[in-house]
CSV table of C-alpha atoms in Angstrom, one decimal:
chain,number,residue,atom,x,y,z
H,1174,MET,CA,19.6,57.8,-36.7
H,1175,MET,CA,16.9,59.2,-34.6
H,1176,LEU,CA,12.8,59.7,-35.9
H,1177,ALA,CA,11.8,63.2,-35.9
H,1178,SER,CA,7.4,62.0,-34.4
H,1179,LYS,CA,4.7,63.6,-36.4
H,1180,VAL,CA,3.2,66.7,-35.2
H,1181,ASP,CA,-0.2,67.3,-36.5
H,1182,GLU,CA,-2.7,70.0,-37.3
H,1183,ASN,CA,-2.6,71.8,-33.3
H,1184,GLY,CA,1.1,71.4,-32.9
H,1185,ASN,CA,1.0,67.8,-30.9
H,1186,SER,CA,3.3,65.2,-31.4
H,1187,GLY,CA,2.4,61.5,-32.9
H,1188,SER,CA,3.8,59.7,-30.3
H,1189,ALA,CA,2.2,62.0,-27.6
H,1190,GLY,CA,-0.5,61.0,-28.9
H,1191,THR,CA,0.1,57.4,-29.1
H,1192,VAL,CA,1.3,57.3,-25.7
H,1193,ASN,CA,-2.6,58.6,-24.5
H,1194,SER,CA,-4.7,55.9,-26.1
H,1195,ARG,CA,-2.3,52.7,-24.6
H,1196,THR,CA,-3.0,55.1,-21.1
H,1197,ASP,CA,-6.7,55.2,-22.3
H,1198,VAL,CA,-6.9,51.2,-23.6
H,1199,LEU,CA,-5.0,50.4,-19.6
H,1200,VAL,CA,-7.7,52.5,-17.7
H,1201,ASP,CA,-10.3,51.0,-19.9
H,1202,PHE,CA,-8.7,47.1,-18.6
H,1203,LEU,CA,-8.1,48.0,-14.8
H,1204,ARG,CA,-11.9,49.4,-15.1
H,1205,SER,CA,-13.1,46.5,-16.1
H,1206,THR,CA,-11.0,44.2,-14.0
H,1207,ALA,CA,-12.1,46.5,-11.1
H,1208,THR,CA,-15.6,45.8,-11.7
H,1209,THR,CA,-15.5,42.0,-12.4
H,1210,THR,CA,-13.1,40.9,-9.4
H,1211,ALA,CA,-15.9,41.4,-7.7
H,1212,GLU,CA,-18.0,39.7,-8.4
H,1213,MET,CA,-17.9,35.8,-7.2
H,1214,LYS,CA,-20.1,32.3,-7.7
H,1215,LEU,CA,-21.6,30.6,-4.3
H,1216,ASN,CA,-21.7,27.1,-4.4
H,1217,ILE,CA,-23.7,25.9,-1.6
H,1218,SER,CA,-24.3,22.2,-0.8
H,1219,TYR,CA,-26.9,20.7,1.2
H,1220,PRO,CA,-25.7,17.4,1.9
H,1221,ALA,CA,-28.9,16.4,3.9
H,1222,ASN,CA,-30.5,16.1,0.7
H,1223,GLY,CA,-27.4,15.4,-2.0
H,1224,SER,CA,-28.4,18.5,-4.0
H,1225,GLN,CA,-26.0,22.0,-4.4
H,1226,LYS,CA,-27.4,25.6,-6.4
H,1227,LEU,CA,-24.7,27.8,-7.8
H,1228,ILE,CA,-25.7,31.3,-7.1
H,1229,GLU,CA,-23.9,34.7,-8.3
H,1230,VAL,CA,-23.0,37.0,-5.9
H,1231,GLU,CA,-22.1,40.9,-7.3
H,1232,ASP,CA,-22.2,42.7,-4.8
H,1233,GLU,CA,-19.2,42.8,-2.9
H,1234,ARG,CA,-20.3,44.3,0.3
H,1235,LYS,CA,-22.3,41.7,0.7
H,1236,LEU,CA,-19.4,38.8,1.0
H,1237,ARG,CA,-17.6,41.1,3.5
H,1238,ASP,CA,-18.7,37.7,6.1
H,1239,PHE,CA,-17.0,35.2,4.2
H,1240,MET,CA,-13.3,37.5,3.8
H,1241,GLU,CA,-10.3,36.9,5.9
H,1242,LYS,CA,-12.1,33.5,7.0
H,1243,ARG,CA,-10.7,30.4,6.7
H,1244,MET,CA,-11.7,26.9,5.2
H,1245,GLY,CA,-14.0,24.7,7.4
H,1246,ALA,CA,-14.6,28.0,9.6
H,1247,GLU,CA,-18.9,28.5,10.2
H,1248,VAL,CA,-20.1,31.2,8.7
H,1249,PRO,CA,-24.0,32.9,9.0
H,1250,GLY,CA,-25.8,34.2,5.4
H,1251,ASP,CA,-27.7,37.2,6.6
H,1252,ASN,CA,-26.2,39.5,4.2
H,1253,LEU,CA,-26.1,37.7,1.7
H,1254,GLY,CA,-30.2,38.4,1.5
H,1255,ASP,CA,-33.3,37.5,2.6
H,1256,GLU,CA,-33.5,33.6,1.6
H,1257,PHE,CA,-30.3,32.9,3.5
H,1258,LYS,CA,-31.7,34.9,6.6
H,1259,GLY,CA,-30.6,32.0,10.0
H,1260,TYR,CA,-28.6,30.0,7.6
H,1261,ILE,CA,-25.3,29.6,8.7
H,1262,PHE,CA,-22.7,27.6,5.9
H,1263,ARG,CA,-19.1,25.6,6.3
H,1264,ILE,CA,-16.2,27.0,3.8
H,1265,THR,CA,-15.3,23.8,2.4
H,1266,GLY,CA,-13.3,24.6,0.0
H,1267,GLY,CA,-12.9,27.3,-3.7
H,1268,ASN,CA,-10.8,28.1,-6.5
H,1269,ASP,CA,-8.7,31.5,-7.2
H,1270,LYS,CA,-9.4,33.3,-11.2
H,1271,GLN,CA,-6.8,31.0,-12.7
H,1272,GLY,CA,-8.6,27.9,-11.6
H,1273,PHE,CA,-5.6,26.9,-8.5
H,1274,PRO,CA,-8.2,25.0,-6.3
H,1275,MET,CA,-7.7,26.2,-1.9
H,1276,LYS,CA,-5.8,23.3,0.4
H,1277,GLN,CA,-6.4,23.0,4.0
H,1278,GLY,CA,-3.2,24.0,6.6
H,1279,VAL,CA,-2.1,26.7,4.2
H,1280,MET,CA,-2.5,29.7,5.8
H,1281,HIS,CA,-1.5,32.3,3.1
H,1282,PRO,CA,-4.0,34.6,1.3
H,1283,THR,CA,-2.2,34.3,-2.0
H,1284,ARG,CA,-0.6,31.2,-4.2
H,1285,VAL,CA,1.9,29.4,-2.6
H,1286,ARG,CA,4.5,26.1,-4.8
H,1287,LEU,CA,4.4,23.2,-2.9
H,1288,LEU,CA,6.0,19.8,-2.8
H,1289,LEU,CA,3.2,17.6,-3.2
H,1290,SER,CA,3.0,13.6,-2.5
H,1291,GLU,CA,0.4,10.4,-2.7
H,1292,GLY,CA,-1.6,11.4,0.0
H,1293,HIS,CA,-1.8,15.1,-0.1
H,1294,SER,CA,-4.7,17.0,-1.7
H,1295,CYS,CA,-4.6,18.8,-4.0
H,1296,TYR,CA,-2.2,16.4,-6.1
H,1297,ARG,CA,-2.5,13.0,-8.1
H,1298,PRO,CA,0.7,11.3,-8.3
H,1299,ARG,CA,1.2,9.6,-11.7
H,1300,ARG,CA,3.6,6.6,-10.7
H,1301,THR,CA,4.5,5.5,-7.4
H,1302,GLY,CA,6.5,7.2,-4.6
H,1303,GLU,CA,6.2,10.1,-7.4
H,1304,ARG,CA,6.3,14.0,-5.7
H,1305,LYS,CA,5.2,17.3,-7.1
H,1306,ARG,CA,5.6,21.1,-6.9
H,1307,LYS,CA,2.3,22.6,-7.2
H,1308,SER,CA,0.7,26.0,-7.0
H,1309,VAL,CA,-1.7,26.0,-4.7
H,1310,ARG,CA,-4.3,28.8,-3.5
H,1311,GLY,CA,-3.8,29.1,1.0
H,1312,CYS,CA,-7.5,28.9,3.0
H,1313,ILE,CA,-7.6,32.4,3.6
H,1314,VAL,CA,-11.1,34.3,1.6
H,1315,GLY,CA,-9.8,36.2,-0.3
H,1316,MET,CA,-11.8,38.4,-4.0
H,1317,ASP,CA,-9.0,36.9,-5.9
H,1318,LEU,CA,-11.5,33.9,-5.4
H,1319,SER,CA,-13.9,32.8,-8.3
H,1320,VAL,CA,-15.5,30.2,-6.9
H,1321,LEU,CA,-15.9,29.6,-3.5
H,1322,ALA,CA,-17.7,26.9,-2.0
H,1323,LEU,CA,-20.3,26.2,1.2
H,1324,SER,CA,-22.0,23.6,3.1
H,1325,ILE,CA,-25.3,24.2,5.1
H,1326,VAL,CA,-24.6,23.1,8.2
H,1327,LYS,CA,-28.1,24.9,9.7
H,1328,GLN,CA,-31.3,25.5,7.6
H,1329,GLY,CA,-32.7,29.1,7.8
H,1330,GLU,CA,-36.6,29.9,8.4
H,1331,SER,CA,-37.2,29.8,4.3
H,1332,ASP,CA,-36.2,27.3,1.8
H,1333,ILE,CA,-34.4,28.2,-0.8
H,1334,PRO,CA,-35.8,27.0,-3.9
H,1335,GLY,CA,-33.5,24.8,-6.0
H,1336,LEU,CA,-31.9,23.6,-3.0
H,1337,THR,CA,-33.3,22.6,0.3
H,1338,ASP,CA,-37.0,21.4,-1.3
H,1339,VAL,CA,-35.0,19.6,-3.6
H,1340,VAL,CA,-34.1,15.6,-2.7
H,1341,HIS,CA,-31.2,13.7,-4.8
H,1342,PRO,CA,-31.2,10.1,-2.8
H,1343,LYS,CA,-28.0,8.3,-3.8
H,1344,ARG,CA,-28.2,5.4,-6.3
H,1345,LEU,CA,-26.6,3.2,-4.9
H,1346,GLY,CA,-27.0,1.6,-1.0
H,1347,PRO,CA,-24.6,0.9,1.4
H,1348,LYS,CA,-22.3,-2.4,0.9
H,1349,ARG,CA,-20.1,-2.6,4.0
H,1350,ALA,CA,-22.2,-4.6,6.2
H,1351,THR,CA,-21.2,-2.8,9.3
H,1352,LYS,CA,-22.4,-0.3,7.0
H,1353,ILE,CA,-25.8,-1.6,6.6
H,1354,ARG,CA,-25.9,-2.1,9.9
H,1355,ARG,CA,-25.4,1.3,11.0
H,1356,PHE,CA,-28.2,3.2,8.4
H,1357,PHE,CA,-30.7,1.3,9.6
H,1358,GLY,CA,-30.0,0.6,13.7
H,1359,LEU,CA,-29.2,-3.3,13.3
H,1360,SER,CA,-27.6,-5.3,15.9
H,1361,LYS,CA,-25.1,-7.8,15.4
H,1362,ASP,CA,-27.9,-10.3,15.8
H,1363,ASP,CA,-30.2,-9.5,13.1
H,1364,ASP,CA,-29.4,-10.2,9.5
H,1365,VAL,CA,-27.9,-7.9,6.9
H,1366,ARG,CA,-29.2,-9.5,4.0
H,1367,LYS,CA,-32.6,-9.1,4.1
H,1368,TYR,CA,-32.0,-4.6,4.1
H,1369,VAL,CA,-30.0,-5.0,1.3
H,1370,ILE,CA,-30.8,-1.8,-0.7
H,1371,ARG,CA,-32.0,-3.1,-4.3
H,1372,ARG,CA,-32.3,-0.5,-7.8
H,1373,GLU,CA,-34.9,-1.1,-10.4
H,1374,VAL,CA,-32.9,-2.3,-13.8
H,1375,GLN,CA,-35.2,-1.4,-17.1
H,1376,PRO,CA,-33.8,-4.0,-19.2
H,1377,LYS,CA,-32.8,-2.6,-23.1
H,1378,LYS,CA,-34.8,-4.7,-25.3
H,1379,GLU,CA,-38.7,-4.0,-26.1
H,1380,GLY,CA,-41.0,-6.0,-23.6
H,1381,LYS,CA,-38.8,-7.3,-21.2
H,1382,LYS,CA,-39.7,-6.7,-17.3
H,1383,PRO,CA,-37.6,-4.0,-15.7
H,1384,TYR,CA,-35.7,-6.7,-12.5
H,1385,THR,CA,-33.7,-5.5,-9.7
H,1386,LYS,CA,-30.0,-6.0,-8.9
H,1387,ALA,CA,-28.4,-6.3,-5.2
H,1388,PRO,CA,-25.1,-5.5,-4.6
H,1389,LYS,CA,-22.4,-8.0,-2.9
H,1390,ILE,CA,-22.9,-7.6,0.4
H,1391,GLN,CA,-18.7,-7.5,2.0
H,1392,ARG,CA,-16.8,-8.0,5.1
H,1393,LEU,CA,-20.4,-10.5,5.9
H,1394,VAL,CA,-20.1,-13.3,8.3
H,1395,THR,CA,-21.1,-16.2,7.7
H,1396,PRO,CA,-21.1,-19.7,9.0
H,1397,GLN,CA,-18.7,-20.4,5.9
H,1398,ARG,CA,-16.6,-17.8,6.4
H,1399,LEU,CA,-16.4,-19.1,10.0
H,1400,GLN,CA,-16.1,-22.7,8.0
H,1401,HIS,CA,-12.2,-20.5,6.4
H,1402,LYS,CA,-11.4,-19.2,9.1
H,1403,ARG,CA,-10.8,-22.4,11.0
H,1404,HIS,CA,-9.4,-24.1,8.4
H,1405,ARG,CA,-6.9,-21.5,7.3
H,1406,ILE,CA,-6.1,-21.1,11.0
H,1407,ALA,CA,-5.5,-25.5,11.6
H,1408,LEU,CA,-3.4,-25.2,8.0
H,1409,LYS,CA,-1.8,-22.4,10.2
H,1410,ARG,CA,-0.9,-24.5,13.5
H,1411,ARG,CA,-0.5,-27.2,11.7
H,1412,GLN,CA,2.5,-25.9,9.2
H,1413,ALA,CA,4.0,-24.4,12.3
H,1414,GLU,CA,3.5,-28.0,14.2
H,1415,LYS,CA,5.8,-29.6,11.1
H,1416,VAL,CA,8.6,-26.7,10.7
H,1417,LYS,CA,9.3,-27.0,14.4
H,1418,ASP,CA,9.2,-30.6,14.1
H,1419,GLU,CA,12.1,-30.4,11.5
H,1420,ALA,CA,13.8,-27.7,12.8
H,1421,ASN,CA,13.9,-30.6,16.2
H,1422,GLU,CA,15.0,-33.5,14.2
H,1423,TYR,CA,17.4,-31.4,12.1
H,1424,ALA,CA,19.0,-30.0,15.5
H,1425,GLN,CA,19.7,-33.4,16.3
H,1426,ILE,CA,21.0,-34.8,12.9
H,1427,LEU,CA,23.4,-31.8,13.7
H,1428,ALA,CA,24.0,-32.7,17.2
H,1429,LYS,CA,24.9,-36.3,15.9
H,1430,ARG,CA,27.0,-35.2,13.3
H,1431,VAL,CA,28.8,-32.5,15.3
H,1432,ALA,CA,29.4,-35.9,18.0
H,1433,GLU,CA,31.0,-38.4,15.6
H,1434,ALA,CA,33.4,-35.3,14.5
H,1435,ARG,CA,34.5,-34.8,17.2
H,1436,ALA,CA,34.6,-37.9,18.3
H,1437,HIS,CA,36.7,-38.9,15.2
H,1438,LYS,CA,38.9,-35.5,15.9
H,1439,ALA,CA,39.9,-37.6,19.6
H,1440,ASP,CA,40.5,-41.0,17.9
H,1441,ALA,CA,43.2,-39.4,15.3
H,1442,ARG,CA,44.9,-37.4,18.2
H,1443,LYS,CA,45.4,-40.2,20.2
H,1444,ARG,CA,46.5,-42.2,16.9
H,1445,ARG,CA,49.3,-39.4,16.6
H,1446,ALA,CA,50.2,-39.5,19.9
H,1447,SER,CA,51.0,-42.7,20.0
H,1448,SER,CA,53.0,-42.9,16.8
H,1449,MET,CA,54.6,-40.2,18.4
H,1450,ARG,CA,55.5,-42.0,21.6
H,1451,LYS,CA,57.2,-44.9,19.2
């Protein structure tokens, strides 16, 4: 059964008006998406000071230098504005509009599905040996990204407020002995324990004095540790000698038993031969 479409005073059918309204809604949606796709956030980090800053760029022309570049590429930031003049950025990652992260080594400007296992980026296995197919974004920069992560390789002429003029020191210092030596430029003869970075702790109770805490140094070579090492080597050598002596003793007993069995077999053969002669 066919239903007749309603006709208004001007002679236009109701179905045509519905189609036009849907078309207008679709056009408005496309216009809104076209204006929002040009917006991109830049998460800029400055590892030397331990600081980072998130800026929003709405002009598509400022982002042209980053387009079609891969992760790890170095890009000058002169096109972003006067405050970024002389800066050089390295692309370290990013996320697309749906939140899927960029993966290094995937030479594709869109999203792909990869079978990932333990050790791969963008995936954390829940069980031992588990593999899973996950959606990741390729490492080539495009306009479909919502956030682009950058790292400052070379500082420019002027400071960026909130980024290069701010220093966030690390809360904890190095813990491993070799890293403490590398951090302070020490030799193997220097005592590392004097250079451990201590941090001040404020007690929760009122009236208590603040105290300092220091991490336990890992892989620190001390006389006690050398003694333990010598003791372990001595135990290992002693165990090896014990196993060797037991093996020799067992071989002698086995050879003796084999000789006795062979002699017994020879005697039995002689007795059998003599009885057959009789």
